């Protein structure tokens, strides 16, 4: 039914070309003529992992034979993109979407003039409730996984709905289509419409059913469960404590929720939990904050709340398109990063109107400039602005770290998973116009103002960053397997 050719017959793949990644915040690394060797032997525990990286490689076949002389020629596939006549083709780590509601995908772009609380009632809850129809769920979930893959997303932290059966279906779809995913059944037992709410007991039971399915039955290491209390107003203290206990009892499972998105929401939480010092304290006092917790938005936090998040090692999902669309506010990303908190990007479909993390990275950069315009002191104006390299970091390694998966994802390092997109800035139908003298592969003397190749490549990257889209994502691999071709 689902047709993606992802079966490799070769035990080892060598990807050869220009590799671009961000090994740290603001650090852009461009490696030309580089060979990256990836184990694709399904019987090996190294399957999908990068085994060697050889910069300035002249012959990738020699590199792989030097790496492991026991490999025969029939074991090895060389994927060579150095033959491209220009520098527009490069490998980039796959994007990480740290916050996306798969169930809301049909509503992208449909939000009118609403803000969070009326948006939920008018647009969101009715749609989510309707997805207990498994045919509808299949249609929506398959479409969004294909669409996010086509936009270069190799890992996504998904919210589904309160329905266990369709959540299990979502896990299966991600597995079949070859996307790495955290899949979370939404839990909500309070302050919700009659037609879309669970009892505390039922919520915990159906959550357990999904966990058992994802962990024991589906048996795909790429698909992880994530406990998903929707947000404090939709959850009783008992439910939140029950989910925290579930996370602990299964060896620290991921947890995702929303925090401090909208000022009316913050006031509402204050009135619902008067015994707590803050919105963050509601979650903390229930035991929900740890290093595998991902908190979406975090716009209106106090200093003390940020300190608590940092102390617990939780990550933050910055969702700049959603925050602008439903007028939630401007997240102070630099302020969070300065405190040592890991921040990634989230599309927050359908508060956000696109599945594209590249579009979110652009918006993150623009929102930081809005914050800069409000700064009084000149030096702060510069500090709060995010650069292209920083926004790309948030989209890749930053997101991986926010999910506590930075050790295995987000950049090109030996031992990490080969979760990668191949970008062609000048693919057929591309929205990016590159002029002949803008290629880094031209001799330096021909480049504009004698621009050296590295700077030329950075400029090309910036052109793609601001003008590119899914038409430039020509291949996507997850764990060394091809999951999408243009
Ligand atoms: Zn959300």
Short mmCIF file of C-alpha atoms in Angstrom, two decimals, residues 152-431:
data_model
loop_
_atom_site.label_atom_id
_atom_site.label_comp_id
_atom_site.label_asym_id
_atom_site.label_seq_id
_atom_site.Cartn_x
_atom_site.Cartn_y
_atom_site.Cartn_z
CA UNK A 152 13.41 17.40 4.86
CA UNK A 153 12.10 16.48 8.32
CA UNK A 154 13.71 13.23 9.44
CA UNK A 155 12.56 13.36 13.07
CA UNK A 156 9.24 14.70 14.36
CA UNK A 157 7.61 14.83 17.80
CA UNK A 158 3.97 14.28 16.97
CA UNK A 159 0.77 14.85 18.91
CA UNK A 160 -2.17 12.78 17.66
CA UNK A 161 -5.55 12.83 19.48
CA UNK A 162 -7.03 11.23 22.59
CA UNK A 163 -7.88 8.13 20.53
CA UNK A 164 -5.63 5.10 21.12
CA UNK A 165 -6.44 3.15 17.92
CA UNK A 166 -5.61 5.99 15.54
CA UNK A 167 -2.48 6.85 17.53
CA UNK A 168 -1.25 3.29 17.05
CA UNK A 169 -2.01 3.68 13.35
CA UNK A 170 0.16 6.81 13.30
CA UNK A 171 3.07 4.85 14.80
CA UNK A 172 2.69 2.24 12.08
CA UNK A 173 2.55 4.85 9.30
CA UNK A 174 5.73 6.60 10.51
CA UNK A 175 7.48 3.24 10.63
CA UNK A 176 6.32 2.17 7.16
CA UNK A 177 7.23 5.50 5.56
CA UNK A 178 10.63 5.52 7.29
CA UNK A 179 10.49 8.64 9.43
CA UNK A 180 11.98 8.80 12.92
CA UNK A 181 9.18 9.87 15.23
CA UNK A 182 8.00 10.40 18.76
CA UNK A 183 4.32 9.55 18.78
CA UNK A 184 2.09 10.85 21.57
CA UNK A 185 -1.52 10.09 22.36
CA UNK A 186 -3.01 13.28 23.73
CA UNK A 187 -4.21 12.99 27.35
CA UNK A 188 -6.92 15.36 28.65
CA UNK A 189 -9.45 14.87 31.43
CA UNK A 190 -10.49 18.43 32.38
CA UNK A 191 -11.91 21.71 31.07
CA UNK A 192 -12.57 20.19 27.65
CA UNK A 193 -15.69 19.87 25.50
CA UNK A 194 -18.02 17.02 26.35
CA UNK A 195 -17.43 15.40 22.98
CA UNK A 196 -13.64 15.41 23.36
CA UNK A 197 -12.52 14.44 26.85
CA UNK A 198 -11.56 11.30 28.79
CA UNK A 199 -11.88 10.24 32.41
CA UNK A 200 -8.57 10.17 34.27
CA UNK A 201 -8.69 6.40 34.43
CA UNK A 202 -9.49 5.99 30.74
CA UNK A 203 -6.78 8.45 29.76
CA UNK A 204 -4.11 6.52 31.68
CA UNK A 205 -5.42 3.18 30.41
CA UNK A 206 -5.45 4.14 26.74
CA UNK A 207 -2.05 5.76 27.14
CA UNK A 208 -0.74 2.44 28.47
CA UNK A 209 -2.31 0.63 25.51
CA UNK A 210 -0.43 2.89 23.09
CA UNK A 211 2.85 2.52 24.98
CA UNK A 212 2.58 -1.26 24.93
CA UNK A 213 1.91 -1.23 21.22
CA UNK A 214 4.76 1.15 20.34
CA UNK A 215 7.31 -0.47 22.62
CA UNK A 216 6.48 -4.17 22.33
CA UNK A 217 4.47 -4.77 19.19
CA UNK A 218 5.63 -2.30 16.55
CA UNK A 219 9.22 -2.94 17.53
CA UNK A 220 10.83 -0.23 15.39
CA UNK A 221 13.66 1.59 17.21
CA UNK A 222 12.93 4.72 15.15
CA UNK A 223 9.45 5.07 16.67
CA UNK A 224 9.40 6.18 20.29
CA UNK A 225 6.43 6.84 22.55
CA UNK A 226 6.02 10.26 24.14
CA UNK A 227 3.68 10.95 27.05
CA UNK A 228 1.47 13.86 26.10
CA UNK A 229 -0.55 15.75 28.70
CA UNK A 230 -2.06 18.36 26.34
CA UNK A 231 -1.50 21.36 28.62
CA UNK A 232 -2.19 22.13 32.27
CA UNK A 233 -5.76 23.43 31.82
CA UNK A 234 -6.83 20.15 30.12
CA UNK A 235 -5.30 17.91 32.78
CA UNK A 236 -6.08 17.10 36.39
CA UNK A 237 -3.22 16.90 38.85
CA UNK A 238 -3.95 13.18 39.18
CA UNK A 239 -3.54 12.64 35.44
CA UNK A 240 -0.30 14.61 35.25
CA UNK A 241 1.14 12.71 38.23
CA UNK A 242 0.04 9.42 36.69
CA UNK A 243 1.83 10.25 33.44
CA UNK A 244 4.98 11.31 35.31
CA UNK A 245 4.92 7.97 37.15
CA UNK A 246 4.49 6.14 33.83
CA UNK A 247 7.53 7.94 32.42
CA UNK A 248 9.63 6.98 35.44
CA UNK A 249 8.46 3.37 35.57
CA UNK A 250 9.44 2.79 31.92
CA UNK A 251 12.96 4.20 32.30
CA UNK A 252 12.34 7.89 31.67
CA UNK A 253 10.06 8.09 28.64
CA UNK A 254 9.80 11.33 26.70
CA UNK A 255 7.12 13.80 27.79
CA UNK A 256 5.75 16.67 25.69
CA UNK A 257 3.36 19.46 26.54
CA UNK A 258 2.67 23.17 26.08
CA UNK A 259 3.88 25.88 28.43
CA UNK A 260 3.24 29.60 28.67
CA UNK A 261 2.02 30.16 25.13
CA UNK A 262 -0.56 32.87 25.61
CA UNK A 263 -1.22 35.43 28.38
CA UNK A 264 -4.87 34.44 28.88
CA UNK A 265 -3.77 30.83 29.16
CA UNK A 266 -1.17 31.78 31.81
CA UNK A 267 -3.89 33.61 33.82
CA UNK A 268 -6.22 30.64 33.47
CA UNK A 269 -3.55 28.24 34.81
CA UNK A 270 -2.98 30.60 37.75
CA UNK A 271 -6.68 30.39 38.62
CA UNK A 272 -6.83 26.60 38.17
CA UNK A 273 -3.70 25.87 40.24
CA UNK A 274 -3.54 28.66 42.85
CA UNK A 275 -1.27 26.55 45.05
CA UNK A 276 1.53 26.66 42.45
CA UNK A 277 4.13 29.44 42.16
CA UNK A 278 3.93 29.51 38.37
CA UNK A 279 2.76 27.66 35.27
CA UNK A 280 6.13 25.85 35.16
CA UNK A 281 5.69 24.89 38.80
CA UNK A 282 2.42 23.11 37.95
CA UNK A 283 4.35 20.65 35.80
CA UNK A 284 7.36 20.53 38.09
CA UNK A 285 5.26 19.77 41.17
CA UNK A 286 3.70 16.83 39.27
CA UNK A 287 7.13 15.42 38.36
CA UNK A 288 6.75 16.07 34.63
CA UNK A 289 9.98 17.99 34.08
CA UNK A 290 13.14 16.04 33.28
CA UNK A 291 15.76 15.82 30.57
CA UNK A 292 13.39 14.06 28.15
CA UNK A 293 10.64 16.66 28.50
CA UNK A 294 9.95 18.98 25.59
CA UNK A 295 8.02 22.16 26.33
CA UNK A 296 6.41 24.03 23.45
CA UNK A 297 6.37 27.85 23.26
CA UNK A 298 7.64 29.15 26.65
CA UNK A 299 6.98 32.75 25.63
CA UNK A 300 5.91 34.38 28.89
CA UNK A 301 8.29 32.75 31.38
CA UNK A 302 9.71 34.42 34.46
CA UNK A 303 13.43 34.19 35.32
CA UNK A 304 12.63 31.65 37.99
CA UNK A 305 10.67 29.45 35.58
CA UNK A 306 13.56 29.47 33.09
CA UNK A 307 15.93 28.47 35.90
CA UNK A 308 13.70 25.53 36.83
CA UNK A 309 13.59 24.34 33.21
CA UNK A 310 17.36 24.63 32.95
CA UNK A 311 17.85 22.74 36.23
CA UNK A 312 15.60 19.90 35.11
CA UNK A 313 17.36 19.70 31.72
CA UNK A 314 14.10 19.98 29.78
CA UNK A 315 14.13 21.23 26.18
CA UNK A 316 12.08 23.99 24.58
CA UNK A 317 10.34 23.91 21.22
CA UNK A 318 10.24 27.37 19.68
CA UNK A 319 7.30 27.64 17.26
CA UNK A 320 7.68 31.09 15.70
CA UNK A 321 5.14 30.74 12.88
CA UNK A 322 2.42 29.55 15.23
CA UNK A 323 3.30 32.23 17.77
CA UNK A 324 2.86 34.94 15.16
CA UNK A 325 -0.20 33.39 13.48
CA UNK A 326 -2.34 33.09 16.59
CA UNK A 327 -0.83 36.20 18.16
CA UNK A 328 0.74 34.42 21.13
CA UNK A 329 3.91 36.50 21.43
CA UNK A 330 7.64 36.53 20.71
CA UNK A 331 9.75 33.87 22.38
CA UNK A 332 13.06 35.23 23.68
CA UNK A 333 15.26 32.55 22.16
CA UNK A 334 18.61 34.21 22.91
CA UNK A 335 17.58 34.65 26.54
CA UNK A 336 16.76 30.93 26.78
CA UNK A 337 19.97 29.86 25.00
CA UNK A 338 22.07 32.14 27.23
CA UNK A 339 20.79 30.20 30.24
CA UNK A 340 21.97 26.92 28.79
CA UNK A 341 18.53 25.65 27.81
CA UNK A 342 18.33 23.50 24.67
CA UNK A 343 16.00 25.02 22.09
CA UNK A 344 14.71 23.47 18.87
CA UNK A 345 12.10 24.47 16.32
CA UNK A 346 8.51 23.28 15.98
CA UNK A 347 6.06 23.84 13.17
CA UNK A 348 3.16 23.49 15.63
CA UNK A 349 0.82 22.50 12.82
CA UNK A 350 -1.88 23.80 12.70
CA UNK A 351 -1.31 26.81 14.94
CA UNK A 352 1.53 27.05 12.43
CA UNK A 353 0.44 27.01 8.81
CA UNK A 354 3.27 24.95 7.34
CA UNK A 355 5.03 21.61 7.81
CA UNK A 356 8.33 23.17 6.81
CA UNK A 357 11.02 23.54 9.45
CA UNK A 358 12.99 25.63 6.95
CA UNK A 359 10.10 28.13 6.97
CA UNK A 360 10.17 28.06 10.80
CA UNK A 361 13.91 28.71 10.81
CA UNK A 362 13.34 31.78 8.62
CA UNK A 363 10.57 32.97 10.91
CA UNK A 364 12.74 32.38 14.01
CA UNK A 365 15.33 34.67 12.46
CA UNK A 366 12.72 37.34 11.67
CA UNK A 367 11.07 37.18 15.11
CA UNK A 368 14.51 37.69 16.69
CA UNK A 369 14.80 40.89 14.64
CA UNK A 370 11.45 42.09 15.96
CA UNK A 371 12.77 41.53 19.46
CA UNK A 372 15.94 43.42 18.48
CA UNK A 373 13.88 46.41 17.38
CA UNK A 374 12.40 46.64 20.86
CA UNK A 375 15.79 46.59 22.58
CA UNK A 376 16.96 49.94 23.89
CA UNK A 377 20.69 49.26 24.01
CA UNK A 378 22.59 48.97 20.76
CA UNK A 379 24.70 45.99 21.85
CA UNK A 380 21.60 44.04 22.94
CA UNK A 381 20.00 44.71 19.58
CA UNK A 382 22.80 42.73 17.93
CA UNK A 383 22.83 40.00 20.60
CA UNK A 384 19.20 38.98 20.28
CA UNK A 385 19.34 38.60 16.51
CA UNK A 386 19.72 35.03 15.29
CA UNK A 387 22.01 34.36 12.35
CA UNK A 388 21.37 31.92 9.50
CA UNK A 389 23.86 29.48 11.06
CA UNK A 390 22.10 29.74 14.43
CA UNK A 391 18.66 29.21 12.91
CA UNK A 392 19.98 26.14 11.06
CA UNK A 393 21.43 24.87 14.34
CA UNK A 394 17.99 25.18 15.99
CA UNK A 395 16.49 23.29 13.03
CA UNK A 396 18.92 20.37 13.33
CA UNK A 397 21.28 19.79 16.27
CA UNK A 398 19.43 22.20 18.59
CA UNK A 399 16.19 20.28 18.04
CA UNK A 400 17.97 16.97 18.56
CA UNK A 401 19.42 18.21 21.85
CA UNK A 402 16.04 19.57 22.96
CA UNK A 403 14.70 16.03 22.47
CA UNK A 404 17.71 14.65 24.35
CA UNK A 405 18.79 12.91 21.14
CA UNK A 406 21.79 15.12 20.34
CA UNK A 407 24.20 12.23 20.90
CA UNK A 408 22.81 10.36 17.91
CA UNK A 409 21.21 12.98 15.63
CA UNK A 410 21.56 16.50 14.24
CA UNK A 411 25.06 16.69 12.72
CA UNK A 412 27.53 14.61 10.74
CA UNK A 413 29.73 12.79 13.24
CA UNK A 414 31.06 9.24 13.41
CA UNK A 415 28.62 7.15 15.46
CA UNK A 416 25.58 9.30 14.67
CA UNK A 417 22.62 8.17 12.59
CA UNK A 418 22.73 9.13 8.92
CA UNK A 419 19.52 11.19 8.95
CA UNK A 420 20.15 13.46 6.00
CA UNK A 421 18.61 15.56 3.29
CA UNK A 422 20.25 16.25 -0.04
CA UNK A 423 19.60 19.86 -1.02
CA UNK A 424 19.87 21.06 -4.60
CA UNK A 425 19.53 24.82 -4.63
CA UNK A 426 19.00 24.72 -8.39
CA UNK A 427 16.75 21.69 -8.68
CA UNK A 428 14.16 21.68 -11.43
CA UNK A 429 11.47 24.27 -10.62
CA UNK A 430 13.54 25.73 -7.76
CA UNK A 431 12.45 29.08 -6.39
#
